[in-house]
Coordinates of C-alpha atoms in Angstrom, one line a residue:
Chain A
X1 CA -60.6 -25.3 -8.8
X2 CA -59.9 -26.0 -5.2
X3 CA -56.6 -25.0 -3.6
X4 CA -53.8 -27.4 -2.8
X5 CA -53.1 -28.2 0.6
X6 CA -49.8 -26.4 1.4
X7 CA -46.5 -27.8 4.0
X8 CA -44.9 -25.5 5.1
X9 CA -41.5 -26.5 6.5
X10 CA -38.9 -24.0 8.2
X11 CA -41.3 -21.3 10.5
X12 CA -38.3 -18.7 10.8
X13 CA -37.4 -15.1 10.0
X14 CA -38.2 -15.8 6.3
X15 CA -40.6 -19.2 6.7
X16 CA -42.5 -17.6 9.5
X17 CA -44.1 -14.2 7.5
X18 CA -44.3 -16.5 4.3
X19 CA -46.8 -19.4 5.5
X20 CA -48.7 -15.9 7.2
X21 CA -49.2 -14.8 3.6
X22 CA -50.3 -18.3 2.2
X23 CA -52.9 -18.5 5.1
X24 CA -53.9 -14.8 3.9
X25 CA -54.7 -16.0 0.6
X26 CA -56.8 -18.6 1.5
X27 CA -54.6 -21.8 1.8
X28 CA -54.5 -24.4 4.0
X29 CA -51.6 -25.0 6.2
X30 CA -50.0 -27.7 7.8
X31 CA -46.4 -26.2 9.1
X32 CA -43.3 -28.0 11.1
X33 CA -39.9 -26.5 12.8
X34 CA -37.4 -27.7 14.6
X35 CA -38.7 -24.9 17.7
X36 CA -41.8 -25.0 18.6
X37 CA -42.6 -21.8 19.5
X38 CA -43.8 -20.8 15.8
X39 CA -45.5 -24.2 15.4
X40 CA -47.5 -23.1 18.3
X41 CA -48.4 -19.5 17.0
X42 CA -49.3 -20.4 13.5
X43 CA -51.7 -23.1 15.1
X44 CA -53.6 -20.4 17.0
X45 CA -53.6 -18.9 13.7
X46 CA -55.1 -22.1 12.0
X47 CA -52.8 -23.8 11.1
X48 CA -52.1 -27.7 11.3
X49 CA -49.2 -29.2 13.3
X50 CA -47.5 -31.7 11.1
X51 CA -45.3 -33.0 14.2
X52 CA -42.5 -33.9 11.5
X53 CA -41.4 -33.6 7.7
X54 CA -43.1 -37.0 7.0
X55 CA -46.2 -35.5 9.1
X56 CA -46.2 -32.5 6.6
X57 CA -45.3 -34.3 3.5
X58 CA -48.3 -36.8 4.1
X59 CA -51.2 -33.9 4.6
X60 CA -49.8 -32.0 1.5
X61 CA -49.8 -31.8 -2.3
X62 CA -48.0 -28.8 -2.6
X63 CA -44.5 -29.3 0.4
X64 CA -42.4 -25.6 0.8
X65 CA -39.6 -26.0 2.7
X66 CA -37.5 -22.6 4.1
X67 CA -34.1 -23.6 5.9
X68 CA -30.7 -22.4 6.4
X69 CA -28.5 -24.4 4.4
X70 CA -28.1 -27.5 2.1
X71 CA -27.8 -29.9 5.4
X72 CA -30.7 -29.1 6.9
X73 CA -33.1 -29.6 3.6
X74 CA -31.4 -33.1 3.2
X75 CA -32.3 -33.7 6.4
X76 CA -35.9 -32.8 6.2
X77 CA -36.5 -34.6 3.1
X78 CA -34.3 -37.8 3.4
X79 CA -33.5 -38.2 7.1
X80 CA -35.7 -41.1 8.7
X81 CA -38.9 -38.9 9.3
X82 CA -38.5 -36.8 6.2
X83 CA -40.4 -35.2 3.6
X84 CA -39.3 -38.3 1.1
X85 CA -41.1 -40.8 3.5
X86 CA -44.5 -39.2 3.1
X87 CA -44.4 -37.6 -0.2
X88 CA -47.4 -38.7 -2.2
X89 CA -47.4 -39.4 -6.0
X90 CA -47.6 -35.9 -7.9
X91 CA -46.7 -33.7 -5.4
X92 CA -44.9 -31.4 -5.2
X93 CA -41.7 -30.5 -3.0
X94 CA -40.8 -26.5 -3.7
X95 CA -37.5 -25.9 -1.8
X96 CA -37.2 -21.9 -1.4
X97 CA -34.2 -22.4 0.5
X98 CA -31.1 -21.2 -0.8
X99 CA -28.5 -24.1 -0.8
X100 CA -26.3 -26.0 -2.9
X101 CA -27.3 -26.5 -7.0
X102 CA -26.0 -29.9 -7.1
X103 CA -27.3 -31.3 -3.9
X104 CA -30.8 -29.9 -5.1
X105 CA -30.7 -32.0 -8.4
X106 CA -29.6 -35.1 -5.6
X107 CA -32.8 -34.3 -3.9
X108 CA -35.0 -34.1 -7.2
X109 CA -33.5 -37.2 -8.4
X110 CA -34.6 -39.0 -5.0
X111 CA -38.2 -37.0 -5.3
X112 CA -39.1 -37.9 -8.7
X113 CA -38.3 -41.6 -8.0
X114 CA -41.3 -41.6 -5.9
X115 CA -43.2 -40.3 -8.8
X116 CA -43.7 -36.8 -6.8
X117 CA -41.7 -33.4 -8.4
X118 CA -39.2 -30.9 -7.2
X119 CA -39.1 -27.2 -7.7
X120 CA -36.1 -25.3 -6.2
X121 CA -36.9 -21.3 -6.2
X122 CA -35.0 -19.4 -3.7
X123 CA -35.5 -15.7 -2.6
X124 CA -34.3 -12.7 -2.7
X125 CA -35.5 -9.1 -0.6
X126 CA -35.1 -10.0 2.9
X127 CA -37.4 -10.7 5.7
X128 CA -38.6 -7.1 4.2
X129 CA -39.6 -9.1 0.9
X130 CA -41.0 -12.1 2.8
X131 CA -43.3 -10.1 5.3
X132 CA -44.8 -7.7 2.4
X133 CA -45.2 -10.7 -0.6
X134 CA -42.9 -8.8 -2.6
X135 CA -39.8 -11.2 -2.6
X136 CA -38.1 -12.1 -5.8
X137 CA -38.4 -15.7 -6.7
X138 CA -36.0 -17.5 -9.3
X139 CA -37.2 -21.1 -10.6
X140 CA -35.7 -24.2 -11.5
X141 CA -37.8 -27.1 -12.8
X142 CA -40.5 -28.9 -15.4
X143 CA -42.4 -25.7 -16.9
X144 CA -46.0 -27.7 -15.9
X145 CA -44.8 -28.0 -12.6
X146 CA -44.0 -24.1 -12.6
X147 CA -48.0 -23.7 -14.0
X148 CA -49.1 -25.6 -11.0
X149 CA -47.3 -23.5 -8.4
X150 CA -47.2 -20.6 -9.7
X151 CA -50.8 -19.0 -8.1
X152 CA -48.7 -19.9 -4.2
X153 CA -45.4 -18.4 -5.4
X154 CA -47.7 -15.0 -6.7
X155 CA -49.1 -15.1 -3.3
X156 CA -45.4 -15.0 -1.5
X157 CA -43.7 -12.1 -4.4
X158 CA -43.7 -9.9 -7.0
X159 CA -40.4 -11.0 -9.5
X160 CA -41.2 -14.7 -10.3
X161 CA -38.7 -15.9 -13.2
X162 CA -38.4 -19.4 -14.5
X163 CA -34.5 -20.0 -15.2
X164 CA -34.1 -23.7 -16.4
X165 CA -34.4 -27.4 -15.0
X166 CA -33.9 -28.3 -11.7
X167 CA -31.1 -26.6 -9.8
X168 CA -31.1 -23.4 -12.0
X169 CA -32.8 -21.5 -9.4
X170 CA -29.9 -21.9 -7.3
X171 CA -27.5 -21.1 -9.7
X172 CA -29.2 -17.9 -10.5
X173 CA -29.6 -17.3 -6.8
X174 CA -25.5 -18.1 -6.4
X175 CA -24.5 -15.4 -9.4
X176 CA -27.1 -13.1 -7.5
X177 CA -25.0 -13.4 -4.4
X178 CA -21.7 -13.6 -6.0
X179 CA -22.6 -9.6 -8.2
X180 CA -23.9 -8.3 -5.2
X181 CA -21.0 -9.4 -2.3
X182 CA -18.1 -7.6 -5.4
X183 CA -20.5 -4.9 -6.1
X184 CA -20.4 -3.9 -2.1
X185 CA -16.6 -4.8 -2.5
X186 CA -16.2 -2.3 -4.8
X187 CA -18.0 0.6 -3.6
X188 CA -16.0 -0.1 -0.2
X189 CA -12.5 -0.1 -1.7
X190 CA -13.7 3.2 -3.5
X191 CA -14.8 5.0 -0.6
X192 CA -12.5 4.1 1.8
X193 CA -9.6 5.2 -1.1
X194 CA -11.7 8.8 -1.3
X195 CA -12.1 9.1 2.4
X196 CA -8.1 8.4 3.0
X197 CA -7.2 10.7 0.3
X198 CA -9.2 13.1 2.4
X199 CA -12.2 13.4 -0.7
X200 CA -15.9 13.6 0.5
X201 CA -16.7 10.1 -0.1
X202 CA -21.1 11.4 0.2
X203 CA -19.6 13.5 -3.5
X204 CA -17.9 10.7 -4.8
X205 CA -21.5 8.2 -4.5
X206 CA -23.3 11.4 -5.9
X207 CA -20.6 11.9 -9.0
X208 CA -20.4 7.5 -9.5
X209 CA -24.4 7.4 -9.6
X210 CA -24.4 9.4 -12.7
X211 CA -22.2 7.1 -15.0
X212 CA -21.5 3.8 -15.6
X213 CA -20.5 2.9 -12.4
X214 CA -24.0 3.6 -11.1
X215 CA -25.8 0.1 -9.1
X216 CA -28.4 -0.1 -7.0
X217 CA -25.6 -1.3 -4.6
X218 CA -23.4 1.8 -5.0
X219 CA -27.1 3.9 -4.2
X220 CA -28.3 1.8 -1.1
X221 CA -25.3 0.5 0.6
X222 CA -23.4 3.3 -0.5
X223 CA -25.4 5.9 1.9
X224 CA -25.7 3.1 4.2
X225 CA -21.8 3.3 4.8
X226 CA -22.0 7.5 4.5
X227 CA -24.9 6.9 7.5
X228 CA -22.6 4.2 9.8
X229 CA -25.7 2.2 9.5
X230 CA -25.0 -1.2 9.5
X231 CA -28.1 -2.7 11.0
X232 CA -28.9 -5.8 9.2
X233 CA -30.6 -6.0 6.2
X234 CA -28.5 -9.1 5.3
X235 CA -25.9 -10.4 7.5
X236 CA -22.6 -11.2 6.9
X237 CA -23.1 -14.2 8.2
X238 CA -25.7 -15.4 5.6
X239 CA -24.0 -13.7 2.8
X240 CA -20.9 -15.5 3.9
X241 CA -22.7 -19.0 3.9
X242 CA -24.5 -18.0 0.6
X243 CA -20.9 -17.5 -0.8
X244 CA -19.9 -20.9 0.3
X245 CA -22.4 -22.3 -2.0
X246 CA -21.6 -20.3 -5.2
X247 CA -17.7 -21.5 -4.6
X248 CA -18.1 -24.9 -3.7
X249 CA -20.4 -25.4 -6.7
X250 CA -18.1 -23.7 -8.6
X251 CA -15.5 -25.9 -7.6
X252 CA -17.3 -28.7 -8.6
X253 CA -17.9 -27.1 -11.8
X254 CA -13.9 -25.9 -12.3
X255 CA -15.2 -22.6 -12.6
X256 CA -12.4 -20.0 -11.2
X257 CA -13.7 -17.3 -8.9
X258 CA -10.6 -14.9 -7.8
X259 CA -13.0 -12.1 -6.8
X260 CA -15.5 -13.8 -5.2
X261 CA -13.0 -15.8 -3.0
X262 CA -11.4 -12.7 -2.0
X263 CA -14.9 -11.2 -0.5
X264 CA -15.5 -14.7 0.9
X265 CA -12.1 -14.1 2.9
X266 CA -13.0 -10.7 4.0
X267 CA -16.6 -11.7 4.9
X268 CA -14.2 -14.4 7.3
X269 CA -12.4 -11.9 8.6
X270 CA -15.4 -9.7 9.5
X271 CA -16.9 -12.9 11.4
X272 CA -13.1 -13.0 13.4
X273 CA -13.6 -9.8 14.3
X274 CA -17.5 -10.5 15.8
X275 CA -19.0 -8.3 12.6
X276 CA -21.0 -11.5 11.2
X277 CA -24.5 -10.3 12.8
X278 CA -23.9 -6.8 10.8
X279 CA -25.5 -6.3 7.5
X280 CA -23.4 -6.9 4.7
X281 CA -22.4 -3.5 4.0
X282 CA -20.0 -3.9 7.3
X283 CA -17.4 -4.9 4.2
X284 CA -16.4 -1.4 4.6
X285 CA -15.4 -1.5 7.4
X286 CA -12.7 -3.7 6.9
X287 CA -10.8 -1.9 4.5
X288 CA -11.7 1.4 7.4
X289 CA -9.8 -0.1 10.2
X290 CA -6.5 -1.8 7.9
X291 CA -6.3 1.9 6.7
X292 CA -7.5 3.6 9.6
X293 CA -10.5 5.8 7.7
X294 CA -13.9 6.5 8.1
X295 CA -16.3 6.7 4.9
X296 CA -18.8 9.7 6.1
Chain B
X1 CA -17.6 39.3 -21.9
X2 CA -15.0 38.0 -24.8
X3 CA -14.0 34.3 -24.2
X4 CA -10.4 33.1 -23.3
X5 CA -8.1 32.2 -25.4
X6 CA -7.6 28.5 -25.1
X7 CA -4.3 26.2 -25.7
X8 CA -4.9 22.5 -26.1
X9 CA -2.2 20.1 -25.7
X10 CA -3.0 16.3 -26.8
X11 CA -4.8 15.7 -29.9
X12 CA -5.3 12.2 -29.7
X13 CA -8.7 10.0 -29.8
X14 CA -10.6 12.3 -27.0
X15 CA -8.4 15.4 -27.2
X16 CA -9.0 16.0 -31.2
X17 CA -12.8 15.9 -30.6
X18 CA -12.9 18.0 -27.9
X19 CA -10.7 20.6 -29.3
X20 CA -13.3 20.4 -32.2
X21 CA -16.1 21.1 -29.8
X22 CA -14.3 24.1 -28.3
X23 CA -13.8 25.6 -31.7
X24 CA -17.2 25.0 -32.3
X25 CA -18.4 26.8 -29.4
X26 CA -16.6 30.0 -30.5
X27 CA -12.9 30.1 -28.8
X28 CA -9.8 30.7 -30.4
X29 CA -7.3 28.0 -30.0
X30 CA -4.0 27.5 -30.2
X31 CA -3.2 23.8 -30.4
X32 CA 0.1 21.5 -29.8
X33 CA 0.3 17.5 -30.4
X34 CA 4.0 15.2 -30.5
X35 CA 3.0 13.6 -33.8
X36 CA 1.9 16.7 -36.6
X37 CA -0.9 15.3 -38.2
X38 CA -3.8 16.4 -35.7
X39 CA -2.0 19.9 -35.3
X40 CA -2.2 20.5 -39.3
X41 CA -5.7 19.1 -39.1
X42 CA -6.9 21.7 -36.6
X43 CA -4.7 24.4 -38.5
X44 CA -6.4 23.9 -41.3
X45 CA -9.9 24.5 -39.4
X46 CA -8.7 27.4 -38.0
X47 CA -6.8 26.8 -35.1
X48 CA -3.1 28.0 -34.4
X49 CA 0.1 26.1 -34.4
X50 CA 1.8 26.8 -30.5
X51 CA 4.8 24.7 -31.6
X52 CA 5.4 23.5 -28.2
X53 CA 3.8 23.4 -24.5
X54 CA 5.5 26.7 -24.0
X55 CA 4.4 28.4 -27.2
X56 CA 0.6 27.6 -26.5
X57 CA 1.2 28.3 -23.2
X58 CA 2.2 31.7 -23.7
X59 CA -1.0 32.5 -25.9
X60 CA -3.2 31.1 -23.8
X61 CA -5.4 32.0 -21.1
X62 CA -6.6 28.1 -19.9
X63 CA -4.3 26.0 -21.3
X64 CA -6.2 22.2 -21.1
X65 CA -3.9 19.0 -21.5
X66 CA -5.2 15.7 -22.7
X67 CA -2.4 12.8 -22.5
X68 CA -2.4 8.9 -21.5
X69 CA -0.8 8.9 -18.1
X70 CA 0.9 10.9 -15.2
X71 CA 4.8 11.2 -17.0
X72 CA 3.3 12.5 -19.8
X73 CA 1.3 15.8 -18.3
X74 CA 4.7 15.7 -16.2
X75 CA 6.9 15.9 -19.3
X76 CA 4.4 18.8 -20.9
X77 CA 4.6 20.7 -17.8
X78 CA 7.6 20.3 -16.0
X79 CA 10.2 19.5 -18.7
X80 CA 12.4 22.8 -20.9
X81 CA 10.0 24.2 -23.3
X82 CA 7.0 23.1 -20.7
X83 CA 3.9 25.0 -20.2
X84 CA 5.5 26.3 -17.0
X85 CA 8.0 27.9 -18.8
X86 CA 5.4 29.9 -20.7
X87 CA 2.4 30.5 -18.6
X88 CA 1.0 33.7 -17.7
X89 CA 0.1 34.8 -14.2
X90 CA -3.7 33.9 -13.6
X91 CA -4.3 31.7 -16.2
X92 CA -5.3 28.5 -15.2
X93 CA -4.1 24.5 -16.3
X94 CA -6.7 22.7 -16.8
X95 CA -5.5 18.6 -16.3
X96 CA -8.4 16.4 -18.1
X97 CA -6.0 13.5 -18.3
X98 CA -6.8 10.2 -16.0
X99 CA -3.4 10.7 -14.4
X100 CA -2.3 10.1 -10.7
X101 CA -4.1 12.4 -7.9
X102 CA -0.6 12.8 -6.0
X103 CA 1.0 13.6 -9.2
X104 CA -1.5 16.5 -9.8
X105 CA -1.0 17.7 -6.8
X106 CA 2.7 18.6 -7.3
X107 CA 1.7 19.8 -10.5
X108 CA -0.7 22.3 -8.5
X109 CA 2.1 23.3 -6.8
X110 CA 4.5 24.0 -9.3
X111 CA 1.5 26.0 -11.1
X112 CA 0.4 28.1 -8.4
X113 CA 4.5 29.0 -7.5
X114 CA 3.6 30.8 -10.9
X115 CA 1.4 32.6 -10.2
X116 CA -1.2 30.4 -12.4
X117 CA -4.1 28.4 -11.4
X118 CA -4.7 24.3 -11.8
X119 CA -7.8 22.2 -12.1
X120 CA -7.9 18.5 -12.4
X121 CA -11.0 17.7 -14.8
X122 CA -10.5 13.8 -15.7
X123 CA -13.4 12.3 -17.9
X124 CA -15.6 9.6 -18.4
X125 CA -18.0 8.9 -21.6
X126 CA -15.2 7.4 -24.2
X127 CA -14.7 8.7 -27.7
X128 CA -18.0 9.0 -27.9
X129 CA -19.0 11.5 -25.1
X130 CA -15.8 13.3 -26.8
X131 CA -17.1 13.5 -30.0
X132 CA -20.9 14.6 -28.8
X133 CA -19.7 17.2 -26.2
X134 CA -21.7 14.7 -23.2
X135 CA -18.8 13.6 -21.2
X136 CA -18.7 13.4 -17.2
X137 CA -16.2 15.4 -15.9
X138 CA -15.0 15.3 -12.4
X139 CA -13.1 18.6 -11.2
X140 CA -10.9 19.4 -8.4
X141 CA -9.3 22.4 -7.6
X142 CA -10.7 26.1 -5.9
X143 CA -14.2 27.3 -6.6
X144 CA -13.6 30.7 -8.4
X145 CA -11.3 28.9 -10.7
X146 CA -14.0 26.2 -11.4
X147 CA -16.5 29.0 -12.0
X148 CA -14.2 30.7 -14.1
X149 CA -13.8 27.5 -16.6
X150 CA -17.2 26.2 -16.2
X151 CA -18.4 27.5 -19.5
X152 CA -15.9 25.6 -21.3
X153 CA -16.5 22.2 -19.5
X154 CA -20.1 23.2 -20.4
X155 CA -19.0 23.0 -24.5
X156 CA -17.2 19.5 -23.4
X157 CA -19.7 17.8 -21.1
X158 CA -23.2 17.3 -19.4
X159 CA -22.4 15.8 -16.1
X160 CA -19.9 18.2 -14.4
X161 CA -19.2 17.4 -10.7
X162 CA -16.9 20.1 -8.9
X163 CA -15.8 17.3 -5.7
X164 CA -13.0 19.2 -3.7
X165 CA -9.5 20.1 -4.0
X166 CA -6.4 19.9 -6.0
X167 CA -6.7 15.9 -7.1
X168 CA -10.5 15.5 -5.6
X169 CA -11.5 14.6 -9.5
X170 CA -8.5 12.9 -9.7
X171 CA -9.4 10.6 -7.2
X172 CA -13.5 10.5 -8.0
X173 CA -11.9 8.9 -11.4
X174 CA -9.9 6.3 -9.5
X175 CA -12.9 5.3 -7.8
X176 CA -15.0 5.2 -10.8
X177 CA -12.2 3.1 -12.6
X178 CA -12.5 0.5 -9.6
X179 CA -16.0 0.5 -9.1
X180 CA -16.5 -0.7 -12.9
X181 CA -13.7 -2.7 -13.4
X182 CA -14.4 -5.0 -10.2
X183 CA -18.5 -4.5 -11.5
X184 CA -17.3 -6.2 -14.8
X185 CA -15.3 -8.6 -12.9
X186 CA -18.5 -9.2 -10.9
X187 CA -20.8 -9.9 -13.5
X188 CA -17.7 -12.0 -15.4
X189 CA -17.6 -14.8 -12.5
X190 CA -21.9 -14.8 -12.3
X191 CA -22.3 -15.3 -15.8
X192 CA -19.2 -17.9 -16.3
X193 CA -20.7 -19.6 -13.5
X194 CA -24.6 -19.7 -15.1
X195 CA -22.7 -21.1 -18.5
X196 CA -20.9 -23.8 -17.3
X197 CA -23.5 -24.9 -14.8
X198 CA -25.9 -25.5 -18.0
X199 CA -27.8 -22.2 -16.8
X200 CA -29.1 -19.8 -19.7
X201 CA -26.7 -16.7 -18.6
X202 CA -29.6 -14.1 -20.7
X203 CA -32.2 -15.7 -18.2
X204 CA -30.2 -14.9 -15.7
X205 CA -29.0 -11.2 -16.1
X206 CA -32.2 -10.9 -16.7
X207 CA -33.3 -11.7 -13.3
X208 CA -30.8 -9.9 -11.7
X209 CA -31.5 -6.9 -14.1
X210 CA -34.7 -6.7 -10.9
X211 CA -32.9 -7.0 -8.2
X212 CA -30.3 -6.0 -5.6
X213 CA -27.7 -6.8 -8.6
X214 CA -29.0 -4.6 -10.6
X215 CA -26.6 -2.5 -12.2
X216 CA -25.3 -0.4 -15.6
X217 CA -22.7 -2.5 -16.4
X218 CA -25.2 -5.7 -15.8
X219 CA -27.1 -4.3 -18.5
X220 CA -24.9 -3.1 -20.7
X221 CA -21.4 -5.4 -20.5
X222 CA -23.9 -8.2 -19.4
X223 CA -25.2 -7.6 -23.3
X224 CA -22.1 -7.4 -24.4
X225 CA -21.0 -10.6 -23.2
X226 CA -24.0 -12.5 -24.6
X227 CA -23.6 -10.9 -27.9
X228 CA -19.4 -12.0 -27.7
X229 CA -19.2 -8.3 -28.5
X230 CA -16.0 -7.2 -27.1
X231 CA -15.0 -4.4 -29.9
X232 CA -14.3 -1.4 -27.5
X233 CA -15.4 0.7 -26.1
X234 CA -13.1 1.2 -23.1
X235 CA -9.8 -1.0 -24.1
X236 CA -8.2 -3.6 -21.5
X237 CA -4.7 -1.4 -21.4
X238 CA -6.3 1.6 -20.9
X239 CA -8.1 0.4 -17.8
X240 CA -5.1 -1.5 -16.7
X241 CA -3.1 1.9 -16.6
X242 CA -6.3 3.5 -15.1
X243 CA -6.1 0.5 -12.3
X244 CA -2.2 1.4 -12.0
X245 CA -3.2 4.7 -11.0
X246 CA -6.2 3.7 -8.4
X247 CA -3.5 1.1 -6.7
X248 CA -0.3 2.5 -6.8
X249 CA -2.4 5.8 -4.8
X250 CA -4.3 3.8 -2.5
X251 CA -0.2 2.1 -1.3
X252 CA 0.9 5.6 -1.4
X253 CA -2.1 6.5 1.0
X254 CA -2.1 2.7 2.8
X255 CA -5.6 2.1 2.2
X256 CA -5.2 -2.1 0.5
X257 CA -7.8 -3.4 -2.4
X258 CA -7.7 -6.7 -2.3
X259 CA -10.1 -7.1 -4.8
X260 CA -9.1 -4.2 -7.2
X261 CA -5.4 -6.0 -6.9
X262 CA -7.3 -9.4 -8.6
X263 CA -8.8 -7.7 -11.2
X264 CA -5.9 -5.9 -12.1
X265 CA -3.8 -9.1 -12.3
X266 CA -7.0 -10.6 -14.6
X267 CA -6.2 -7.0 -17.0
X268 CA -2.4 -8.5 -17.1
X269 CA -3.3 -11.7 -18.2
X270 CA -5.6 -10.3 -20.6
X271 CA -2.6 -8.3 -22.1
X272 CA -0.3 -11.6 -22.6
X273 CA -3.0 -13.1 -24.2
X274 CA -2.9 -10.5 -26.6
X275 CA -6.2 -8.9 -25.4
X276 CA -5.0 -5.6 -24.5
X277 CA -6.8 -3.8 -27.2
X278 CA -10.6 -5.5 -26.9
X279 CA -13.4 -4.4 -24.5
X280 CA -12.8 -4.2 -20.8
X281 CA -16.0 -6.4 -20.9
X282 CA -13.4 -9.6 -22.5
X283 CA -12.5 -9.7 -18.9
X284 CA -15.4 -12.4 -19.0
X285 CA -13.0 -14.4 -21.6
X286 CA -10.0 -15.1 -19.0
X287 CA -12.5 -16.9 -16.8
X288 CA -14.2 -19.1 -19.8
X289 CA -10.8 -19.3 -21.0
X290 CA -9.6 -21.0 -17.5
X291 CA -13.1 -22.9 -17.0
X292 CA -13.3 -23.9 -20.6
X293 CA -16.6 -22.3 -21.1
X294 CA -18.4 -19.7 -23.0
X295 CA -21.1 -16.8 -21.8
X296 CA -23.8 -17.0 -25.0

């Protein structure tokens, strides 16, 4: 069986390293971005230019797009110029984006009335994850449409689960974000309540790790806040954005979230206060300066 | 070297096992409860009758108390016909109670005025860590001392974490309490979320089960949430007075938790609802209560 000719839509910190590893495993390629710059690199590299989403989505069976926020993939796919004008009949649009669940099943709707599909599966593990092929990848969509993909997505990461129909990958990529933003709430409000109290907070982690309070979380971002090492990692920024999502479409949904909106404030008030390039771990350090401590 | 004689002061649903265990283990106890029946009990086994905090006091060597909350150990201690009244010089007060950190630490003071030594040594591991000697137990207080008891937190527990000074295991509690309360609370909104947006919520602690989200109460409250299992375990009052503790220090100390404050208002409601005595993992019913959806 021949491989698919892959689009690849979104060259950037994420989109960038991924279409590398899709050119690695033998694919393919014809890319787009807003910038040129990585249009221009992945050419040298062999790659095709597209010159826009329609561009892409007429060269391709399989169509990946990798942008920041819901906007952006409704404009690339239904914007004059967009994926949707030059989608062909059985292909496929994969959005690995992570953006709104409800404005993905909008877009699927519009895809699959020009007899083409729609996967959503957004990421997890970083421009870390996207650079080694090791990213975790959650799926919603038709199962046979999963089959067909499935060989590219094993070429871009290691977890691959299918969730549901369209849109449950971004569901399950929203509850991701929403138990890892209280989880880093948590271990901050801890810490900074040992360090005040004038407890070794580096104890504290150690003693935590051992019972039922133990989380990968309360392990790695833990000693990140014990090593004042807040070099992103995942920015508040994005973590903040990906928040949005998870409370608007829970708003949608009538689905109360009094925790989550809380951490959404404080990831707010880190932005105020210029902290939205740190990695999310900065939450600490919010609590630290309103009580005038320092986990170490 | 003969072992110490030991008083035990709180019979109830940990303190009866544990007393067990130390009997077990070879030390002589004399034993004191406010309702009869577990002091009979433990008579009956072998134990003696101290017939108040001061009577075991004055037969004892390390005198360990076991109570619900901060006025109790207070009461025991401070009050006429309180340990203080009856303990020796050099023996030591061993606190395992979840009790306040700044409370202890006036207890400490009062203790040591005598002459007498104090550790703080709150728990975690339930009833059932009680009843099979494998609790965590978090100690603060001076290093000879904890030397000196160590064997008999060795017939009580596996995990045993000497953190700092007078109200240093106090406070490693508090943070524990927080840490899994807002981890339940975490895993509560995901999972209401993955319900009512049509998402199979197993699918998806399963995926995060891989992940950065990854946690022990994930796994196990996650579980207990599909399963609609919410027999305790750790009851909803118990960490509500546990949260009391963790809040009403961290205002004492000015450090705010915003998000600890939420889940402690979710416990309240809990308790109108006349949920007080289920799993702390029903804090996943308030939000499918409110949302009018259920976790399966």
């Amino acid at each position: 069986m021949s491989k698919p000719a892959i689009g690849f839509i979104g060259l950037g910190i994420m989109g960038k390293p991924m279409a590398r590893n899709l050119m690695k495993a033998g694919y393919a390629l014809t890319v787009h971005n807003r910038s040129r710059g990585a249009v221009e690199e992945l050419v040298r590299d062999g790659a095709q230019d597209g010159r826009s989403p329609r561009g892409v989505a007429e060269r391709s069976e399989i169509i990946i797009t990798m942008l920041p926020d819901s906007p952006d993939v409704q404009q690339v796919v239904m914007a004059p110029g967009g994926v949707l004008e030059g989608i062909k009949p059985k292909s496929v649009l994969v959005d690995m984006s992570t953006i709104s669940p409800i404005v993905t099943q909008d877009i699927a709707r519009a895809v699959e009335a020009k007899d083409a599909e729609m996967l959503d599966a957004p990421v997890s593990g970083g421009e870390k994850g996207a650079v080694e092929a090791t990213l975790s990848i959650m799926i919603g969509g038709r199962d046979d449409v999963v089959d067909r993909v499935r060989p590219i997505f094993e070429a871009l990461g290691k977890n691959i689960v299918h969730i549901g129909g369209h849109g449950a990958g971004q569901v399950t990529k929203a509850c991701n974000q929403i138990v890892v933003a209280l989880t880093i709430q948590a271990v901050s409000e801890a810490l900074a309540l040992a360090a005040k109290a004038g407890v070794d907070a580096a104890k504290v982690r150690q003693a935590l790790l051992g019972g039922f309070a133990q989380s990968r979380i309360l392990d790695a971002h833990g000693q990140r806040m014990l090593d004042r090492n807040f070099k992103p990692g995942f920015k508040v920024r994005l973590h903040q954005k990906d928040l949005n999502i998870a409370l608007s479409t829970a708003k949608t949904l009538a689905v109360p979230l009094p925790a989550t909106a809380v951490v959404q404030e404080a990831f707010t008030a880190l932005r105020g206060l210029g902290r939205g390039d740190l990695d999310h771990s900065a939450l600490v350090t919010l609590i630290e300066d309103l009580a005038k401590v320092e986990v170490r």
